[in-house]
Each structure stands twice: as C-alpha cells, then as structure tokens.
Short mmCIF file of C-alpha atoms in Angstrom, two decimals:
data_model
loop_
_atom_site.label_atom_id
_atom_site.label_comp_id
_atom_site.label_asym_id
_atom_site.label_seq_id
_atom_site.Cartn_x
_atom_site.Cartn_y
_atom_site.Cartn_z
CA MET E 1144 47.13 -10.26 76.31
CA PHE E 1145 46.42 -13.94 76.83
CA LYS E 1146 48.65 -16.89 77.62
CA ALA E 1147 47.97 -20.51 76.75
CA ILE E 1148 49.21 -22.79 79.52
CA TYR E 1149 50.18 -26.43 79.07
CA GLN E 1150 51.79 -28.46 81.83
CA ASP E 1151 52.53 -25.26 83.79
CA LYS E 1152 54.40 -23.67 80.89
CA ILE E 1153 53.33 -20.75 78.71
CA ILE E 1154 53.24 -22.36 75.28
CA ALA E 1155 51.52 -19.58 73.29
CA ILE E 1156 50.68 -15.90 73.59
CA ASN E 1157 48.40 -13.56 71.68
CA GLU E 1158 46.15 -10.54 72.01
CA ILE E 1159 42.89 -12.49 71.75
CA ASP E 1160 41.73 -15.31 73.98
CA ASN E 1161 41.58 -17.80 71.13
CA PHE E 1162 44.14 -20.47 70.28
CA PRO E 1163 42.53 -22.59 67.54
CA CYS E 1164 43.87 -26.14 67.08
CA LEU E 1165 46.49 -25.73 69.80
CA VAL E 1166 46.50 -28.40 72.49
CA TYR E 1167 46.68 -26.66 75.88
CA ASP E 1168 45.25 -26.89 79.39
CA ASN E 1169 43.83 -23.41 79.89
CA SER E 1170 44.35 -19.77 79.01
CA VAL E 1171 44.85 -16.82 81.33
CA GLU E 1172 44.72 -13.09 80.80
CA ASP E 1173 47.80 -11.04 81.69
CA THR E 1174 47.01 -7.34 82.04
CA ASP E 1175 50.50 -6.45 83.27
CA HIS E 1176 52.36 -7.34 80.09
CA ASN E 1177 52.01 -7.37 76.34
CA VAL E 1178 53.06 -9.92 73.74
CA ASP E 1179 56.31 -8.08 72.98
CA ASP E 1180 57.43 -8.57 76.58
CA PHE E 1181 57.86 -12.30 75.94
CA VAL E 1182 60.38 -14.36 74.01
CA HIS E 1183 60.50 -18.01 73.00
CA VAL E 1184 63.10 -20.04 74.90
CA ASP E 1185 63.40 -23.84 74.81
CA GLY E 1186 59.79 -24.75 74.25
CA GLU E 1187 58.09 -22.02 76.29
CA PHE E 1188 57.52 -18.30 76.35
CA VAL E 1189 59.21 -16.33 79.13
CA LEU E 1190 59.54 -12.65 79.94
CA LYS E 1191 62.52 -10.97 78.27
CA THR E 1192 63.80 -10.14 81.75
CA ASP E 1193 63.91 -13.83 82.73
CA ASP E 1194 67.39 -15.34 83.19
CA LYS E 1195 66.67 -17.92 80.48
CA ALA E 1196 65.85 -15.16 78.00
CA ILE E 1197 68.95 -13.15 78.88
CA ARG E 1198 71.13 -16.24 78.49
CA GLN E 1199 69.55 -17.05 75.12
CA GLU E 1200 70.06 -13.51 73.84
CA LYS E 1201 73.70 -13.64 74.92
CA ASP E 1202 74.22 -17.03 73.24
CA GLN E 1203 72.60 -15.80 70.05
CA ARG E 1204 74.83 -12.72 69.95
CA ILE E 1205 77.93 -14.84 70.50
CA ALA E 1206 76.83 -17.15 67.66
CA GLU E 1207 76.36 -14.14 65.35
CA LEU E 1208 79.82 -12.81 66.17
CA LYS E 1209 81.46 -16.20 65.70
CA GLN E 1210 79.69 -16.50 62.36
CA LEU E 1211 81.18 -13.15 61.33
CA LEU E 1212 84.64 -14.37 62.32
CA ALA E 1213 84.17 -17.65 60.45
CA GLU E 1214 83.04 -15.85 57.31
CA THR E 1215 86.09 -13.56 57.31
CA ASP E 1216 88.73 -16.12 58.33
CA TYR E 1217 89.95 -16.16 54.72
CA ILE E 1218 91.27 -12.62 55.24
CA ALA E 1219 93.32 -13.68 58.25
CA ASN E 1220 94.70 -16.55 56.16
CA LYS E 1221 95.69 -14.12 53.41
CA LEU E 1222 97.62 -12.02 55.94
CA ILE E 1223 99.40 -15.10 57.26
CA GLU E 1224 100.37 -16.11 53.74
CA ALA E 1225 101.69 -12.69 52.69
CA VAL E 1226 105.14 -13.22 51.15
CA ASP E 1227 106.70 -9.99 52.40
CA GLU E 1228 106.03 -6.89 54.51
CA ALA E 1229 104.84 -4.89 51.51
CA GLU E 1230 102.14 -7.39 50.63
CA LEU E 1231 101.15 -7.63 54.30
CA GLN E 1232 100.66 -3.87 54.52
CA ASP E 1233 98.68 -3.83 51.27
CA LEU E 1234 96.33 -6.51 52.59
CA LYS E 1235 95.89 -4.73 55.93
CA GLU E 1236 94.90 -1.55 54.10
CA LYS E 1237 92.62 -3.37 51.69
CA TYR E 1238 90.74 -5.19 54.46
CA ALA E 1239 91.02 -2.51 57.17
CA ASP E 1240 87.27 -2.26 57.79
CA THR E 1241 86.82 -6.00 58.08
CA LEU E 1242 89.84 -6.41 60.33
CA LYS E 1243 88.43 -3.72 62.60
CA LYS E 1244 85.08 -5.56 62.76
CA ARG E 1245 86.91 -8.81 63.60
CA ARG E 1246 88.76 -7.16 66.47
CA GLU E 1247 85.51 -5.69 67.81
CA ALA E 1248 83.77 -9.04 67.48
CA ARG E 1249 86.48 -10.85 69.44
CA ALA E 1250 86.39 -8.20 72.16
CA GLU E 1251 82.59 -8.47 72.43
CA ILE E 1252 82.73 -12.29 72.58
CA ASN E 1253 85.27 -12.09 75.40
CA GLN E 1254 83.03 -9.65 77.24
CA LEU E 1255 79.90 -11.78 76.80
CA GLU E 1256 81.64 -15.00 77.81
CA LYS E 1257 82.93 -13.56 81.10
CA MET H 644 19.52 -50.57 37.64
CA SER H 645 16.17 -49.92 35.89
CA LEU H 646 12.74 -50.92 37.21
CA TYR H 647 10.18 -51.77 34.52
CA LEU H 648 6.40 -51.81 34.46
CA GLY H 649 5.78 -53.95 31.41
CA THR H 650 8.27 -52.63 28.84
CA THR H 651 8.33 -49.06 30.18
CA PRO H 652 11.11 -48.08 32.60
CA ILE H 653 9.59 -46.35 35.63
CA ALA H 654 12.87 -45.58 37.38
CA ASP H 655 16.56 -45.59 36.50
CA SER H 656 17.84 -45.74 40.03
CA GLY H 657 21.35 -46.88 39.11
CA ASN H 658 22.12 -44.78 36.08
CA GLY H 659 24.77 -42.16 36.68
CA LYS H 660 25.59 -43.45 40.15
CA ALA H 661 28.94 -44.67 41.33
CA ASP H 662 29.48 -48.29 42.29
CA VAL H 663 30.38 -49.02 45.87
CA ASP H 664 33.95 -49.67 44.71
CA LEU H 665 33.91 -46.57 42.45
CA SER H 666 34.89 -48.71 39.47
CA ASN H 667 32.55 -46.83 37.12
CA VAL H 668 33.69 -43.29 37.95
CA ASN H 669 34.49 -41.45 34.74
CA ALA H 670 37.46 -39.11 34.14
CA SER H 671 35.70 -35.94 35.24
CA GLY H 672 34.41 -37.66 38.37
CA ALA H 673 37.87 -38.97 39.21
CA SER H 674 39.37 -35.50 38.67
CA LEU H 675 36.76 -33.95 40.91
CA ALA H 676 37.36 -36.54 43.63
CA SER H 677 41.13 -36.14 43.53
CA GLY H 678 40.71 -32.37 43.78
CA TRP H 679 38.76 -32.66 47.02
CA ALA H 680 41.95 -33.61 48.85
CA MET H 681 43.93 -30.67 47.44
CA PRO H 682 44.35 -27.38 49.33
CA SER H 683 41.61 -24.78 48.96
CA SER H 684 41.89 -21.02 49.36
CA ARG H 685 40.08 -21.18 52.71
CA TYR H 686 42.09 -21.11 55.90
CA ILE H 687 42.14 -20.09 59.53
CA ASN H 688 45.05 -18.31 61.16
CA LEU H 689 46.64 -20.11 64.10
CA THR H 690 48.83 -18.84 66.90
CA LEU H 691 52.25 -20.44 66.65
CA GLY H 692 52.96 -22.01 69.99
CA ALA H 693 56.30 -22.78 71.53
CA SER H 694 58.50 -25.40 69.94
CA GLY H 695 57.18 -28.82 70.91
CA SER H 696 53.50 -27.80 70.92
CA THR H 697 50.81 -29.91 69.32
CA TYR H 698 47.83 -28.89 67.19
CA THR H 699 44.72 -30.85 66.25
CA ALA H 700 43.50 -30.66 62.65
CA PRO H 701 39.92 -29.29 62.72
CA ALA H 702 39.18 -30.84 59.31
CA ASN H 703 41.01 -32.46 56.42
CA GLY H 704 43.61 -30.01 55.20
CA TYR H 705 47.13 -28.70 55.58
CA PHE H 706 49.15 -26.98 58.26
CA LEU H 707 51.12 -24.17 56.58
CA LEU H 708 53.97 -22.28 58.26
CA ARG H 709 55.98 -19.33 56.94
CA ARG H 710 58.82 -18.27 59.19
CA VAL H 711 62.16 -16.57 58.61
CA SER H 712 65.48 -17.91 59.86
CA THR H 713 67.34 -15.39 62.01
CA ALA H 714 70.61 -17.32 62.33
CA ALA H 715 72.49 -20.07 60.55
CA ASN H 716 71.38 -23.69 61.00
CA GLN H 717 67.92 -23.00 62.34
CA TYR H 718 65.38 -25.76 61.69
CA VAL H 719 61.73 -26.72 61.59
CA SER H 720 60.30 -30.19 61.97
CA PHE H 721 56.71 -31.36 61.45
CA SER H 722 55.27 -34.72 62.51
CA VAL H 723 51.64 -35.58 61.82
CA LEU H 724 50.40 -38.26 64.20
CA GLU H 725 47.40 -40.48 64.66
CA ASN H 726 47.22 -42.62 67.80
CA ASN H 727 50.86 -41.70 68.43
CA ILE H 728 51.92 -43.15 65.08
CA VAL H 729 53.72 -40.81 62.70
CA CYS H 730 51.74 -40.63 59.46
CA PHE H 731 53.67 -37.83 57.75
CA ALA H 732 56.84 -35.91 58.59
CA LEU H 733 58.95 -33.10 57.21
CA SER H 734 62.19 -31.57 58.52
CA GLN H 735 64.26 -28.73 57.14
CA GLN H 736 67.40 -26.95 58.30
CA TYR H 737 68.49 -23.63 56.87
CA VAL H 738 72.16 -22.82 56.55
CA THR H 739 71.81 -19.05 56.41
CA SER H 740 70.08 -16.28 58.25
CA GLY H 741 67.26 -14.49 56.43
CA PHE H 742 65.89 -17.53 54.62
CA VAL H 743 62.11 -17.43 54.21
CA ALA H 744 61.03 -20.95 55.16
CA VAL H 745 57.58 -21.96 53.92
CA ASN H 746 56.43 -25.50 54.62
CA ALA H 747 53.12 -27.34 54.55
CA VAL H 748 52.06 -30.77 55.73
CA PRO H 749 48.75 -32.58 55.14
CA ALA H 750 46.61 -33.72 58.04
CA LYS H 751 43.35 -35.60 58.29
CA LYS H 752 40.62 -34.31 60.63
CA GLY H 753 41.56 -35.19 64.22
CA GLN H 754 45.21 -35.97 63.49
CA THR H 755 47.71 -33.97 65.50
CA LEU H 756 50.71 -31.97 64.38
CA TYR H 757 53.78 -32.03 66.61
CA LEU H 758 55.87 -29.03 65.61
CA THR H 759 59.39 -28.21 66.74
CA TYR H 760 61.45 -25.31 65.46
CA SER H 761 64.25 -22.92 66.17
CA LEU H 762 63.43 -20.47 63.36
CA GLY H 763 63.57 -17.01 64.89
CA GLY H 764 60.79 -15.42 62.87
CA GLY H 765 60.08 -12.14 61.14
CA THR H 766 57.28 -9.64 60.76
CA SER H 767 55.51 -11.34 57.82
CA ASP H 768 55.35 -14.82 59.27
CA TYR H 769 52.15 -16.80 59.40
CA PHE H 770 50.86 -20.14 60.63
CA ARG H 771 47.62 -21.41 59.14
CA PHE H 772 45.36 -24.35 58.71
CA VAL H 773 44.31 -24.52 55.05
CA TYR H 774 41.14 -26.54 54.43
CA ALA H 775 41.11 -29.26 51.80
CA GLU H 776 38.92 -28.42 48.81
CA GLY H 777 36.33 -31.01 49.82
CA GLU H 778 35.84 -29.46 53.25
CA ASN H 779 33.16 -26.86 53.94
#
C-alpha cells in the first residue's frame, strides 16, 4: 500500500502509488500494513491501534448509544406518566425489549467513560 | 466579409464565423457553447484524502463525491478556490445515519478544492473528477 504525506501527516492511502489531483508532498510505500489497517481521525490517517483511533472509536460508540437513548426517551416518559401500577406494568411489558436495550446502553456508556 | 475580383466573390472569409463578441452566434451555436460547460460522462477516480485535504482541478469540470453518513449530524463541506479566494462553496449536514450523500461542485482548470468532511463512508462510495463536455 502507499501513503500520501503532506506536512508530515498521512493524508491519503491506497493500493496504487497514484493520487491524482491531491495536493501532497510525497508518497511512500508501506509493505507492513494494508489500507484496512488505517482509519481517518481528525484530518489524517492513523493505524487503528493508535491512541487517537481508539479514542475516536470509543467516542463514536458512546454517541451511538446516546442516540439510542435519545430516540427511546419517549418510552421512559410514558412510564413516568403512568396513572397507576397496572398501566405501569402494562407499559413495562409492552416495551420490555427496548427497556432492556436502554439498560445495556447505559451500562456500556458507563464502562466506556471510565 | 467577402473579397471580390471584379463582381465575382473569391472568398467569403467572414461568412459563418462568430464575431469577436459572439453577437452573431445562432441558437444552435449558443446551445452547443453552453453545453461545453456541462458535465460529460468522462471522469477519473480520485483517492479521497483526509478531511482538510486540497485537490487541483486537472481541467474544467466537477468534483463529485458520494459518501454515506455513519452517524447523526455528519457533514461535508466543499470550497473551490482560486488565489485563495473562494469561488464556489457547498456545505451539507445530515441528521441521520445511513444517508447517501452525493454532492458535486464545479471547478475551472487549476482551481483547488478544499474538502472537509466527517461522513464515515460505506462500501459504494466514490470520489471523482468529471470532465466538462468541452474538455478532451
């Protein structure tokens, strides 16, 4: 694989030593890795094992989980607004799968944010 | 303009030719000329660099990017520059994951595209330079 370098950063990667139109300083061959070993983080490509890549992956997972929670907040509101115990139990049964996913999501967020 | 030898025209050098200000171009000529700036079916594939990379247009044409959003609120932003002056710009943000974002911006030969993005990408993405119809 080949890496296009610009101002000491890897700004593009591909399998052929050809980066048409791209403005870069030089390209170098990397025989130790392949394209799938890299990920885009903040304007450069870094190895997936790099701290920046690990942090980004963690942040992205947290964002996904928080999105899931946000999208299912209406269920929590329904439970809060249940008028009696019977309605509360009905709602818990109806949304059991989603409530389980919400609990798992919160636990995973707590784990990732440690 | 015709050149005569006696009463016989020996050359019609001006007939059928456009004026320097193109004031005598007919409808089909104008249509043809306007079409030269439109996108053709010819293109080259480019390697999408990191966000913040720049690309130089190899001819008159269009930079075309297809990329999928992989999370909510991802964005893409194009700025076409000449001598550090923005000549054309386009920005989009996508509220959902899984949106197939396809955007194109025109660029004149030698102008540069400054491209920033957070779109995560998918397996069918592409980044191309599409030549204008009038380019060979």
